[in-house]
Short mmCIF file of C-alpha atoms in Angstrom, two decimals:
data_model
loop_
_atom_site.label_atom_id
_atom_site.label_comp_id
_atom_site.label_asym_id
_atom_site.label_seq_id
_atom_site.Cartn_x
_atom_site.Cartn_y
_atom_site.Cartn_z
CA MET A 39 -5.05 -58.54 -21.45
CA ASN A 40 -1.58 -57.34 -22.41
CA ILE A 41 1.04 -56.24 -19.90
CA ARG A 42 0.59 -52.54 -20.64
CA LYS A 43 -3.12 -52.74 -19.85
CA LYS A 44 -2.40 -54.81 -16.74
CA LEU A 45 0.07 -52.18 -15.51
CA THR A 46 -2.46 -49.42 -16.19
CA VAL A 47 -5.21 -51.29 -14.34
CA ALA A 48 -2.84 -52.11 -11.46
CA SER A 49 -1.77 -48.45 -11.18
CA VAL A 50 -5.38 -47.27 -11.08
CA LEU A 51 -6.38 -49.95 -8.56
CA MET A 52 -3.39 -49.15 -6.33
CA VAL A 53 -4.81 -45.65 -5.94
CA LEU A 54 -8.52 -46.41 -6.15
CA ILE A 55 -8.78 -49.40 -3.80
CA PRO A 56 -7.09 -47.76 -0.76
CA VAL A 57 -9.12 -44.58 -1.15
CA VAL A 58 -12.41 -46.47 -1.56
CA VAL A 59 -11.71 -48.78 1.38
CA ALA A 60 -10.58 -45.92 3.63
CA VAL A 61 -13.61 -43.82 2.70
CA MET A 62 -15.97 -46.76 3.25
CA LEU A 63 -14.50 -47.54 6.68
CA SER A 64 -14.64 -43.88 7.60
CA PHE A 65 -18.29 -43.74 6.58
CA LEU A 66 -18.95 -46.86 8.65
CA LEU A 67 -17.23 -45.21 11.61
CA ILE A 68 -19.29 -42.08 11.14
CA PHE A 69 -22.47 -44.13 10.62
CA TYR A 70 -22.08 -46.02 13.90
CA LYS A 71 -20.36 -43.35 16.01
CA GLY A 72 -20.85 -40.24 13.95
CA ASP A 73 -23.60 -38.65 16.03
CA GLY A 74 -21.71 -39.11 19.28
CA MET A 75 -18.50 -37.86 17.72
CA ILE A 76 -20.13 -34.80 16.16
CA ASN A 77 -21.96 -33.98 19.38
CA ARG A 78 -18.76 -34.35 21.31
CA LEU A 79 -16.91 -32.05 18.94
CA LYS A 80 -19.78 -29.59 19.17
CA ASP A 81 -19.71 -29.73 22.93
CA LEU A 82 -15.97 -29.28 22.96
CA TYR A 83 -16.27 -26.31 20.66
CA GLU A 84 -19.15 -24.71 22.53
CA ASN A 85 -18.25 -25.72 26.10
CA ASP A 86 -18.18 -22.93 28.72
CA ASN A 87 -14.65 -21.93 29.65
CA GLY A 88 -13.33 -25.27 28.38
CA LEU A 89 -15.02 -27.45 31.01
CA LEU A 90 -15.08 -30.50 28.73
CA ASN A 91 -11.45 -29.94 27.80
CA VAL A 92 -10.41 -29.90 31.43
CA GLN A 93 -12.56 -32.91 32.27
CA SER A 94 -11.00 -34.82 29.40
CA ILE A 95 -7.50 -33.81 30.49
CA LEU A 96 -8.13 -34.92 34.08
CA TYR A 97 -9.62 -38.20 32.84
CA GLN A 98 -6.72 -38.93 30.54
CA ASN A 99 -4.15 -38.15 33.26
CA LYS A 100 -5.80 -40.32 35.91
CA ASP A 101 -2.99 -42.86 35.99
CA LEU A 102 -0.39 -40.10 36.14
CA ILE A 103 -2.14 -38.43 39.09
CA LEU A 104 -2.44 -41.68 41.03
CA SER A 105 1.22 -42.48 40.41
CA TYR A 106 2.34 -39.75 42.79
CA GLU A 107 4.23 -40.87 45.93
CA PRO A 108 5.63 -38.19 48.30
CA LEU A 109 9.27 -38.26 49.34
CA GLN A 110 8.51 -36.74 52.83
CA GLU A 111 5.17 -38.09 53.90
CA ASN A 112 5.50 -37.02 57.59
CA ASP A 113 6.44 -33.39 56.95
CA ILE A 114 3.80 -32.51 54.39
CA ASP A 115 1.19 -31.45 56.99
CA GLU A 116 3.52 -29.02 58.64
CA ASP A 117 4.71 -27.62 55.39
CA ASN A 118 1.17 -26.86 54.31
CA ASP A 119 -0.20 -25.51 57.63
CA ASP A 120 2.21 -22.71 58.00
CA GLU A 121 4.45 -22.53 54.97
CA ASP A 122 5.59 -18.94 55.52
CA GLU A 123 6.44 -19.56 59.17
CA LYS A 124 8.38 -22.71 58.36
CA GLN A 125 10.36 -20.92 55.72
CA ASP A 126 11.43 -18.31 58.32
CA GLU A 127 12.33 -20.91 60.90
CA ASP A 128 14.27 -23.15 58.51
CA GLU A 129 16.05 -20.35 56.77
CA ASP A 130 19.36 -21.49 58.05
CA ASP A 131 18.69 -25.22 57.83
CA GLU A 132 20.30 -26.32 54.55
CA ASP A 133 19.37 -30.00 54.91
CA GLU A 134 15.67 -29.27 55.17
CA ASP A 135 15.86 -26.88 52.24
CA ASN A 136 17.42 -29.67 50.16
CA GLU A 137 14.65 -32.02 51.15
CA ASN A 138 12.00 -29.50 50.12
CA ASP A 139 13.76 -28.95 46.82
CA ASP A 140 13.76 -32.70 46.19
CA GLU A 141 10.06 -32.90 46.95
CA LYS A 142 9.28 -30.02 44.60
CA GLU A 143 11.33 -31.68 41.89
CA ASN A 144 9.43 -34.92 42.46
CA ILE A 145 6.08 -33.12 42.19
CA HIS A 146 7.16 -31.35 39.01
CA ASP A 147 8.32 -34.63 37.44
CA VAL A 148 4.95 -36.24 38.14
CA PHE A 149 2.60 -33.38 37.37
CA GLY A 150 4.62 -31.33 34.88
CA LYS A 151 2.64 -32.51 31.83
CA LEU A 152 -0.69 -31.95 33.59
CA GLU A 153 0.33 -28.49 34.77
CA ASN A 154 1.34 -27.50 31.24
CA GLU A 155 -1.99 -28.60 29.78
CA LEU A 156 -3.99 -26.73 32.43
CA ASN A 157 -1.84 -23.63 32.10
CA ALA A 158 -2.38 -23.72 28.34
CA LEU A 159 -6.14 -23.45 28.89
CA GLY A 160 -5.75 -20.59 31.44
CA TYR A 161 -6.67 -22.73 34.46
CA TYR A 162 -5.26 -22.45 37.99
CA TYR A 163 -5.12 -25.61 40.05
CA GLN A 164 -4.72 -27.10 43.48
CA MET A 165 -3.74 -30.74 44.07
CA GLN A 166 -4.09 -32.65 47.31
CA TRP A 167 -2.67 -35.97 48.41
CA ASN A 168 -4.57 -37.59 51.31
CA ASN A 169 -6.01 -34.15 52.21
CA HIS A 170 -2.54 -32.56 52.10
CA VAL A 171 -2.01 -29.78 49.54
CA ILE A 172 1.02 -30.55 47.42
CA ILE A 173 0.52 -27.98 44.64
CA ASN A 174 -1.40 -24.72 44.79
CA ASN A 175 -1.19 -21.79 42.37
CA LEU A 176 -4.69 -20.40 42.97
CA PRO A 177 -4.63 -16.59 42.92
CA LYS A 178 -5.73 -14.45 45.86
CA GLY A 179 -9.48 -14.27 46.25
CA ALA A 180 -9.97 -17.43 44.19
CA GLU A 181 -11.45 -19.34 47.11
CA GLU A 182 -14.22 -16.74 47.60
CA VAL A 183 -15.04 -16.82 43.87
CA ILE A 184 -15.15 -20.64 43.90
CA VAL A 185 -17.56 -20.57 46.87
CA SER A 186 -19.79 -18.08 45.05
CA VAL A 187 -19.95 -20.33 42.00
CA ALA A 188 -19.81 -23.88 43.46
CA GLY A 189 -21.07 -23.24 46.97
CA SER A 190 -19.33 -23.58 50.33
CA GLU A 191 -19.77 -27.37 50.30
CA TYR A 192 -17.46 -27.80 47.29
CA GLU A 193 -14.69 -28.95 49.63
CA THR A 194 -16.68 -32.03 50.67
CA ILE A 195 -18.03 -32.86 47.23
CA ARG A 196 -15.78 -35.26 45.31
CA ASN A 197 -16.60 -34.20 41.75
CA ILE A 198 -17.71 -30.76 40.59
CA SER A 199 -18.07 -29.21 37.16
CA VAL A 200 -19.74 -25.77 37.16
CA SER A 201 -19.50 -22.65 35.06
CA GLU A 202 -20.95 -19.17 35.44
CA GLU A 203 -20.17 -16.33 33.04
CA ASN A 204 -16.36 -16.25 32.86
CA ILE A 205 -15.84 -18.40 35.95
CA SER A 206 -15.52 -22.21 35.84
CA VAL A 207 -14.61 -24.77 38.49
CA VAL A 208 -13.74 -28.43 37.99
CA LYS A 209 -12.94 -30.86 40.78
CA ARG A 210 -12.04 -34.53 40.46
CA SER A 211 -11.23 -37.08 43.19
CA TYR A 212 -9.28 -40.31 42.62
CA PHE A 213 -8.93 -43.33 44.90
CA ASP A 214 -6.54 -46.24 44.64
CA ASP A 215 -5.35 -48.67 47.33
CA GLY A 216 -5.94 -46.29 50.26
CA LYS A 217 -4.59 -43.33 48.36
CA GLU A 218 -6.79 -40.28 47.71
CA MET A 219 -5.92 -37.61 45.15
CA GLU A 220 -7.94 -34.45 44.51
CA VAL A 221 -7.45 -31.94 41.70
CA LEU A 222 -9.24 -28.60 41.74
CA ALA A 223 -9.08 -26.51 38.55
CA TYR A 224 -10.25 -22.89 38.50
CA CYS A 225 -10.51 -20.46 35.60
CA ASP A 226 -11.59 -16.85 35.50
CA GLN A 227 -10.52 -16.17 31.89
CA TYR A 228 -10.58 -19.18 29.51
CA ARG A 229 -7.89 -19.37 26.80
CA ASN A 230 -8.68 -21.61 23.80
CA SER A 231 -5.26 -23.09 23.12
CA THR A 232 -5.66 -24.61 19.64
CA HIS A 233 -2.47 -26.68 19.63
CA SER A 234 -3.57 -28.69 22.65
CA SER A 235 -7.35 -28.47 22.49
CA GLN A 236 -9.45 -31.62 22.56
CA ILE A 237 -11.21 -30.60 19.35
CA ILE A 238 -7.96 -31.01 17.48
CA ARG A 239 -7.32 -34.28 19.27
CA GLU A 240 -10.71 -35.65 18.28
CA ILE A 241 -10.30 -34.58 14.67
CA MET A 242 -6.76 -35.93 14.58
CA THR A 243 -8.05 -39.26 15.87
CA VAL A 244 -10.32 -39.56 12.82
CA ILE A 245 -7.57 -38.40 10.46
CA VAL A 246 -5.05 -40.83 11.94
CA PHE A 247 -7.58 -43.65 11.66
CA PHE A 248 -8.22 -42.73 8.01
CA LEU A 249 -4.51 -42.54 7.25
CA PHE A 250 -3.84 -45.82 9.03
CA VAL A 251 -6.55 -47.61 7.04
CA LEU A 252 -5.26 -45.95 3.88
CA LEU A 253 -1.69 -47.08 4.57
CA VAL A 254 -2.72 -50.66 5.38
CA THR A 255 -4.91 -50.83 2.27
CA VAL A 256 -2.12 -49.41 0.09
CA VAL A 257 0.32 -52.03 1.35
CA CYS A 258 -2.20 -54.84 0.85
CA SER A 259 -3.15 -53.56 -2.61
CA ILE A 260 0.47 -53.30 -3.71
CA PHE A 261 1.15 -56.82 -2.42
CA ILE A 262 -1.92 -58.37 -4.09
CA LEU A 263 -1.57 -56.52 -7.40
CA THR A 264 2.16 -57.20 -7.54
CA ARG A 265 1.45 -60.89 -7.00
CA TRP A 266 -1.17 -60.72 -9.72
CA LEU A 267 1.21 -59.10 -12.18
CA SER A 268 4.31 -61.08 -11.32
CA GLY A 269 2.44 -64.40 -11.05
CA GLY A 270 1.46 -64.53 -14.73
CA MET A 271 4.76 -63.04 -15.87
CA ARG A 272 6.78 -65.47 -13.77
CA LYS A 273 4.87 -68.45 -15.19
CA SER A 274 5.46 -67.35 -18.78
CA LEU A 275 9.13 -66.63 -18.08
CA ASP A 276 9.52 -70.05 -16.46
CA GLU A 277 7.91 -71.64 -19.53
CA LEU A 278 10.28 -69.74 -21.83
CA SER A 279 13.26 -70.73 -19.69
CA GLU A 280 12.18 -74.38 -19.75
CA GLY A 281 11.71 -74.18 -23.50
CA VAL A 282 15.24 -72.85 -23.96
CA ARG A 283 16.61 -75.66 -21.79
CA GLN A 284 14.69 -78.27 -23.78
CA ILE A 285 15.98 -76.90 -27.09
CA GLN A 286 19.53 -76.78 -25.75
CA ALA A 287 19.14 -80.40 -24.64
CA GLY A 288 18.22 -81.37 -28.21
CA ASN A 289 14.47 -81.78 -27.73
CA LEU A 290 13.51 -79.85 -30.86
CA GLY A 291 9.91 -81.06 -30.67
CA TYR A 292 9.24 -79.23 -27.37
CA ARG A 293 6.44 -76.64 -27.56
CA ILE A 294 5.07 -74.31 -24.86
CA HIS A 295 1.51 -73.96 -26.24
CA SER A 296 0.80 -70.90 -24.09
CA LYS A 297 -2.84 -69.81 -23.77
CA LYS A 298 -2.02 -66.29 -22.61
CA LYS A 299 -2.87 -63.37 -24.87
CA ASP A 300 -0.42 -60.80 -23.47
CA GLU A 301 3.07 -59.92 -24.71
CA LEU A 302 4.67 -62.84 -22.87
CA GLY A 303 2.06 -65.19 -24.32
CA LYS A 304 2.94 -63.82 -27.74
CA ALA A 305 6.62 -64.36 -26.95
CA CYS A 306 5.82 -68.00 -26.07
CA ASP A 307 3.96 -68.40 -29.38
CA GLU A 308 6.90 -66.90 -31.24
CA PHE A 309 9.19 -69.28 -29.35
CA ASP A 310 7.06 -72.19 -30.59
CA GLU A 311 7.29 -70.83 -34.14
CA MET A 312 11.05 -70.45 -33.77
CA ALA A 313 11.36 -73.99 -32.38
CA GLU A 314 9.25 -75.34 -35.24
CA TYR A 315 11.34 -73.42 -37.79
CA PHE A 316 14.53 -74.61 -36.12
CA GLU A 317 13.29 -78.22 -36.06
CA GLU A 318 12.31 -77.97 -39.73
CA SER A 319 15.69 -76.42 -40.58
CA VAL A 320 17.53 -79.21 -38.81
CA ARG A 321 15.31 -81.79 -40.53
CA GLU A 322 15.94 -80.17 -43.91
CA LYS A 323 19.64 -80.02 -43.18
CA GLU A 324 19.67 -83.69 -42.26
CA GLN A 325 17.64 -84.50 -45.36
CA TYR A 326 19.94 -82.37 -47.48
CA GLU A 327 22.96 -84.11 -46.02
CA LYS A 328 21.34 -87.47 -46.62
CA SER A 329 20.44 -86.47 -50.19
CA ARG A 330 23.95 -85.17 -50.77
CA LYS A 331 25.47 -88.43 -49.61
CA GLN A 332 22.94 -90.36 -51.68
CA MET A 333 23.67 -88.15 -54.68
CA LEU A 334 27.42 -88.67 -54.34
CA ALA A 335 26.88 -92.42 -54.03
CA GLY A 336 24.53 -92.35 -57.02
CA ILE A 337 26.92 -90.32 -59.17
CA SER A 338 29.78 -92.62 -58.22
CA HIS A 339 27.68 -95.69 -59.00
CA ASP A 340 26.23 -94.39 -62.26
CA LEU A 341 29.56 -93.11 -63.53
CA ARG A 342 31.31 -96.34 -62.65
CA THR A 343 28.86 -98.49 -64.68
CA PRO A 344 29.48 -97.01 -68.15
CA LEU A 345 33.15 -96.43 -67.40
CA THR A 346 33.60 -100.07 -66.40
CA SER A 347 31.87 -101.19 -69.58
CA ILE A 348 33.95 -98.82 -71.71
CA LYS A 349 37.13 -100.03 -70.03
CA ALA A 350 36.18 -103.68 -70.63
CA TYR A 351 35.39 -103.15 -74.30
CA VAL A 352 38.59 -101.12 -74.87
CA GLU A 353 40.66 -103.85 -73.19
CA GLY A 354 38.88 -106.44 -75.33
CA LEU A 355 39.81 -104.54 -78.46
CA LEU A 356 43.42 -104.08 -77.34
CA ASP A 357 43.80 -107.72 -76.38
CA GLY A 358 42.43 -108.87 -79.75
CA ILE A 359 39.41 -110.59 -78.27
CA ALA A 360 37.33 -109.05 -81.05
CA GLY A 361 39.11 -110.97 -83.77
CA THR A 362 36.56 -110.49 -86.49
CA GLU A 363 35.25 -107.35 -88.05
CA GLU A 364 31.75 -108.26 -86.88
CA LYS A 365 32.86 -108.45 -83.23
CA LYS A 366 34.75 -105.18 -83.55
CA GLN A 367 31.63 -103.45 -84.83
CA LYS A 368 29.69 -104.94 -81.92
CA TYR A 369 32.28 -103.60 -79.47
CA TYR A 370 32.24 -100.20 -81.18
CA LYS A 371 28.46 -100.00 -80.88
CA ALA A 372 28.65 -100.99 -77.22
CA LEU A 373 31.25 -98.28 -76.62
CA GLN A 374 29.04 -95.80 -78.43
CA THR A 375 26.05 -96.79 -76.27
CA ARG A 376 27.98 -96.54 -73.00
CA THR A 377 29.50 -93.23 -74.08
CA ALA A 378 26.00 -91.95 -74.88
CA ASP A 379 24.82 -93.12 -71.43
CA LEU A 380 27.75 -91.32 -69.83
CA GLU A 381 27.06 -88.20 -71.88
CA ALA A 382 23.36 -88.30 -70.94
CA LEU A 383 24.26 -88.66 -67.26
CA ILE A 384 26.62 -85.69 -67.35
CA ASP A 385 24.07 -83.68 -69.34
CA ASN A 386 21.37 -84.45 -66.75
CA LEU A 387 23.72 -83.56 -63.91
CA SER A 388 24.62 -80.26 -65.50
CA LEU A 389 20.98 -79.45 -66.26
CA PHE A 390 19.80 -80.44 -62.78
CA SER A 391 22.53 -78.28 -61.23
CA ARG A 392 21.34 -75.28 -63.25
CA PHE A 393 17.74 -75.92 -62.24
CA ASP A 394 18.73 -76.27 -58.59
CA ARG A 395 20.66 -72.99 -58.67
CA GLY A 396 17.84 -71.23 -60.53
CA ASP A 397 20.35 -70.46 -63.25
CA TYR A 398 18.38 -71.85 -66.19
CA HIS A 399 16.43 -69.46 -68.41
CA TYR A 400 13.42 -70.95 -70.19
CA SER A 401 12.43 -69.95 -73.71
CA MET A 402 8.73 -69.64 -73.03
CA GLU A 403 6.14 -69.49 -75.83
CA MET A 404 2.49 -70.27 -76.42
CA ILE A 405 2.06 -74.01 -77.08
CA GLN A 406 -1.07 -75.97 -78.05
CA ILE A 407 -0.31 -78.95 -75.85
CA ASN A 408 -2.42 -81.62 -77.61
CA VAL A 409 -0.79 -80.81 -80.98
CA PHE A 410 2.65 -80.60 -79.35
CA ILE A 411 2.31 -84.11 -77.83
CA ASP A 412 1.04 -85.60 -81.12
CA ASP A 413 4.00 -84.14 -83.00
CA TYR A 414 6.48 -85.43 -80.41
CA LEU A 415 5.09 -88.97 -80.48
CA MET A 416 5.14 -89.00 -84.30
CA GLU A 417 8.79 -87.88 -84.36
CA ASN A 418 9.82 -90.77 -82.10
CA GLU A 419 7.44 -93.42 -83.50
CA MET A 420 10.16 -95.52 -85.14
CA ASP A 421 12.35 -95.42 -82.04
CA TYR A 422 9.48 -96.58 -79.84
CA GLN A 423 8.69 -99.46 -82.17
CA GLY A 424 12.28 -100.63 -81.90
CA LYS A 425 11.95 -100.59 -78.11
CA HIS A 426 8.66 -102.54 -78.23
CA LEU A 427 6.59 -99.65 -76.93
CA LEU A 428 2.89 -99.52 -77.80
CA LEU A 429 1.22 -96.11 -77.39
CA GLN A 430 -2.51 -95.81 -76.84
CA LYS A 431 -4.82 -92.82 -76.28
CA SER A 432 -7.80 -92.74 -73.94
CA ASP A 433 -10.01 -89.80 -73.03
CA TRP A 434 -8.06 -87.59 -75.38
CA THR A 435 -9.54 -84.15 -76.04
CA GLU A 436 -9.14 -82.46 -79.42
CA GLU A 437 -10.11 -79.08 -78.00
CA PRO A 438 -7.27 -76.56 -78.46
CA LEU A 439 -5.57 -76.26 -75.04
CA TRP A 440 -2.87 -73.61 -74.80
CA ILE A 441 -0.11 -73.43 -72.24
CA LEU A 442 3.01 -71.34 -71.82
CA GLY A 443 6.14 -73.50 -72.07
CA ASP A 444 9.66 -74.21 -73.29
CA ARG A 445 9.44 -76.71 -76.20
CA LYS A 446 12.91 -78.13 -75.68
CA GLN A 447 12.41 -78.85 -71.99
CA LEU A 448 8.86 -80.15 -72.45
CA LYS A 449 10.25 -82.66 -74.96
CA ARG A 450 12.80 -83.66 -72.34
CA VAL A 451 9.94 -84.19 -69.85
CA LEU A 452 8.04 -86.47 -72.28
CA GLY A 453 11.22 -88.31 -73.25
CA ASN A 454 12.24 -88.99 -69.64
CA LEU A 455 8.76 -90.24 -68.71
CA VAL A 456 8.55 -92.53 -71.74
CA ASP A 457 12.10 -93.82 -71.19
CA ASN A 458 11.30 -94.40 -67.52
CA ALA A 459 8.28 -96.56 -68.49
CA ILE A 460 10.40 -98.60 -70.91
CA LYS A 461 13.40 -99.07 -68.62
CA TYR A 462 11.44 -100.50 -65.68
CA SER A 463 9.04 -102.63 -67.71
CA GLU A 464 9.16 -106.33 -66.88
CA LYS A 465 7.26 -107.38 -70.03
CA LYS A 466 8.39 -107.90 -73.60
CA GLU A 467 6.04 -105.19 -74.82
CA THR A 468 5.50 -101.97 -72.88
CA ILE A 469 2.06 -100.42 -73.15
CA LEU A 470 1.73 -96.71 -72.38
CA VAL A 471 -1.78 -95.21 -72.25
CA LEU A 472 -2.04 -91.42 -72.59
CA SER A 473 -5.03 -89.25 -71.68
CA LEU A 474 -5.46 -85.49 -71.97
CA HIS A 475 -8.37 -83.57 -70.52
CA LYS A 476 -9.28 -80.17 -69.12
CA GLU A 477 -10.58 -79.46 -65.62
CA GLY A 478 -11.31 -75.88 -64.71
CA ASN A 479 -8.30 -73.73 -65.57
CA TYR A 480 -5.92 -76.67 -65.75
CA VAL A 481 -5.07 -79.33 -68.26
CA TYR A 482 -4.16 -82.83 -67.05
CA LEU A 483 -1.83 -85.19 -68.95
CA GLU A 484 -1.84 -88.77 -67.63
CA MET A 485 0.66 -91.45 -68.69
CA GLU A 486 -0.12 -94.95 -67.42
CA ASP A 487 2.16 -97.96 -68.09
CA ASN A 488 1.77 -101.69 -67.58
CA GLY A 489 4.96 -102.09 -65.58
CA PRO A 490 5.48 -103.40 -62.04
CA GLY A 491 4.41 -100.10 -60.46
CA VAL A 492 5.85 -98.46 -57.37
CA PRO A 493 4.81 -99.13 -53.72
CA GLU A 494 2.67 -96.36 -52.29
CA GLU A 495 5.28 -95.41 -49.68
CA GLU A 496 7.87 -94.81 -52.45
CA ARG A 497 5.75 -92.85 -54.93
CA ASP A 498 6.69 -89.44 -53.55
CA ARG A 499 10.36 -90.39 -53.25
CA ILE A 500 10.90 -91.41 -56.87
CA PHE A 501 11.20 -87.72 -57.75
CA GLU A 502 14.13 -87.30 -55.34
CA THR A 503 17.61 -86.93 -56.74
CA PHE A 504 19.25 -90.32 -57.43
CA TYR A 505 16.47 -92.21 -55.69
CA ARG A 506 15.78 -95.60 -57.20
CA GLY A 507 14.05 -98.60 -55.74
CA ASP A 508 15.78 -101.86 -54.94
CA LYS A 509 14.86 -103.39 -58.30
CA ALA A 510 16.48 -100.50 -60.09
CA ARG A 511 19.67 -100.87 -58.10
CA GLN A 512 19.82 -104.53 -58.89
CA ASN A 513 20.06 -103.54 -62.53
CA PRO A 514 22.25 -100.42 -62.46
CA GLY A 515 22.34 -100.07 -66.23
CA ASN A 516 18.70 -99.06 -66.24
CA GLY A 517 19.28 -95.35 -65.56
CA SER A 518 20.96 -92.62 -63.58
CA GLY A 519 18.17 -91.87 -61.11
CA LEU A 520 18.09 -88.25 -62.26
CA GLY A 521 15.38 -88.46 -64.91
CA LEU A 522 12.33 -87.89 -62.71
CA SER A 523 14.16 -85.25 -60.62
CA VAL A 524 14.84 -83.32 -63.82
CA VAL A 525 11.18 -83.72 -64.84
CA ARG A 526 10.00 -82.26 -61.54
CA GLU A 527 12.38 -79.28 -61.76
CA ILE A 528 11.34 -78.51 -65.35
CA LEU A 529 7.65 -78.60 -64.42
CA LYS A 530 8.31 -76.28 -61.47
CA GLY A 531 9.73 -73.79 -63.92
CA HIS A 532 6.48 -74.01 -65.90
CA GLY A 533 4.28 -73.56 -62.84
CA ALA A 534 3.14 -77.15 -63.31
CA GLU A 535 3.07 -80.16 -61.01
CA ILE A 536 3.60 -83.92 -61.25
CA LYS A 537 2.32 -86.74 -59.09
CA ALA A 538 2.74 -90.53 -59.18
CA ASP A 539 -0.24 -92.78 -58.60
CA ALA A 540 -1.20 -96.42 -59.04
CA GLY A 541 -2.43 -97.56 -62.46
CA LYS A 542 -5.76 -99.11 -63.34
CA ASN A 543 -6.78 -101.93 -60.99
CA ASN A 544 -3.71 -101.04 -58.93
CA HIS A 545 -1.37 -102.28 -61.68
CA GLY A 546 1.43 -100.28 -63.23
CA LEU A 547 2.36 -96.67 -62.59
CA LYS A 548 0.43 -93.56 -63.61
CA MET A 549 2.14 -90.19 -63.95
CA ILE A 550 -0.21 -87.20 -63.68
CA LEU A 551 0.98 -83.84 -65.00
CA LYS A 552 -1.01 -80.70 -64.24
CA PHE A 553 -0.46 -77.56 -66.37
CA PRO A 554 -2.11 -74.17 -65.90
CA LEU A 555 -3.99 -73.09 -69.01
CA LYS A 556 -3.23 -69.73 -70.54
CA GLY A 557 -5.25 -67.15 -68.55
CA GLY A 558 -5.99 -69.70 -65.76
CA THR A 559 -6.31 -68.88 -62.06
CA ASP A 560 -3.70 -69.47 -59.36
CA HIS A 561 -2.60 -73.03 -58.71
CA GLU A 562 -4.89 -75.11 -56.57
CA LYS A 563 -3.43 -75.70 -53.14
CA ASN A 564 -4.49 -79.37 -52.99
CA PHE A 565 -3.24 -81.41 -55.94
CA ASP A 566 -5.99 -83.60 -57.35
CA CYS A 567 -4.83 -86.85 -58.91
CA GLY A 568 -7.45 -86.53 -61.64
CA ARG A 569 -9.29 -89.48 -63.03
#
């Protein structure tokens, strides 16, 4: 999965998972407590004069009610028995007025929240501490109405909850450590205060629970999905970073081999391709540098050989060593031979340079290759006899086989291969067996000599520029080391190939040339050595 798809999936899951989890938990809550919750909301909505609301308020404020402690415990009884009389008597007593004010402030601090909630529902109230009234805002005539609804014994009953028409009475008693608190709530006209009603509180409880679960699930989803996304990305980035460090350290063979299929996995694969290309480039550069040094050494060596010989013969002529006309002619012929070798070397260098630059233009024409080879061998028959070369044919087809080629350069190919067989022969007579046959859309020319052959590990290298085996270097006059390189370059220009193989019974060297026939298919990828 690519990164874009991962991000899309993560975005969807970040929204979907919290909603699904929150909905599922809410359904579970409703499944286990739904009936009770719905019934409670129904009761709260349909309760007479808000009885359930008041009961809930008194229950929730239990701790607040029991927290009350009077500032003037001894004077409360007197204050409540005859409040109007005491106010007249203490009219001039500023200290007592201050004490009463402090007590009222204390009561308001403790019961202010409760008073506000009861007032919001339209309820009057009376609160007693140890049978002493500390707060009373019941209207006139309220006591008679309460008796008519709850009965005269309501004062002795600890808990009452009654409703009749528009009248409702709620009484709750609380006990704690010798302390007794009573709250009497009375309503003759219920007001449904939405902002503080218990219905809203109950609904808000569910909503808050849903939002809390949603928030927790969102946070967890973001954390998990972020870890999921960043985990794979971080691993790939670490692998890329390590790969860069390895390449910088010179370890060109380091590969990541990532198995991921996303963009970062593709980047790792491209890094491996880059590293492989870079390694191959460095290897080619090193090989090129090695070949260049070898070529310079070869040129220096192969130029020095004929020049040294020429210098020696010239000095011999100048010093009069060649005293007879016969010796002079011998020296002249030697000079001619060495000059020809030098000319051939320079010609091969120039030609190879043009091939290497792609600057040579072939004069291509249709050639019947079997006739062309016969004509070439006949032209050079006398020369080959003088060099003790015996030519033989085996498996030679007379079927007309046409190729597209440059006659001049194809003659150079045949000449270099024949000369190569003669130069490295260790026998008095060199035998060269030629075969020509057709396979598919290709024609194969094989040239097998009876020479010492070439070790298997060197067969591919003999086509390299200036490469010659140790035996060749021991006898530097045998050639320049460019002949087979030129052959390979010429055949490349013809779309042909050449390969070296062992001769019959693993003796000698066999050169196999593969030409595409006129109208043939594309070159085979795997080069077959033939028969």
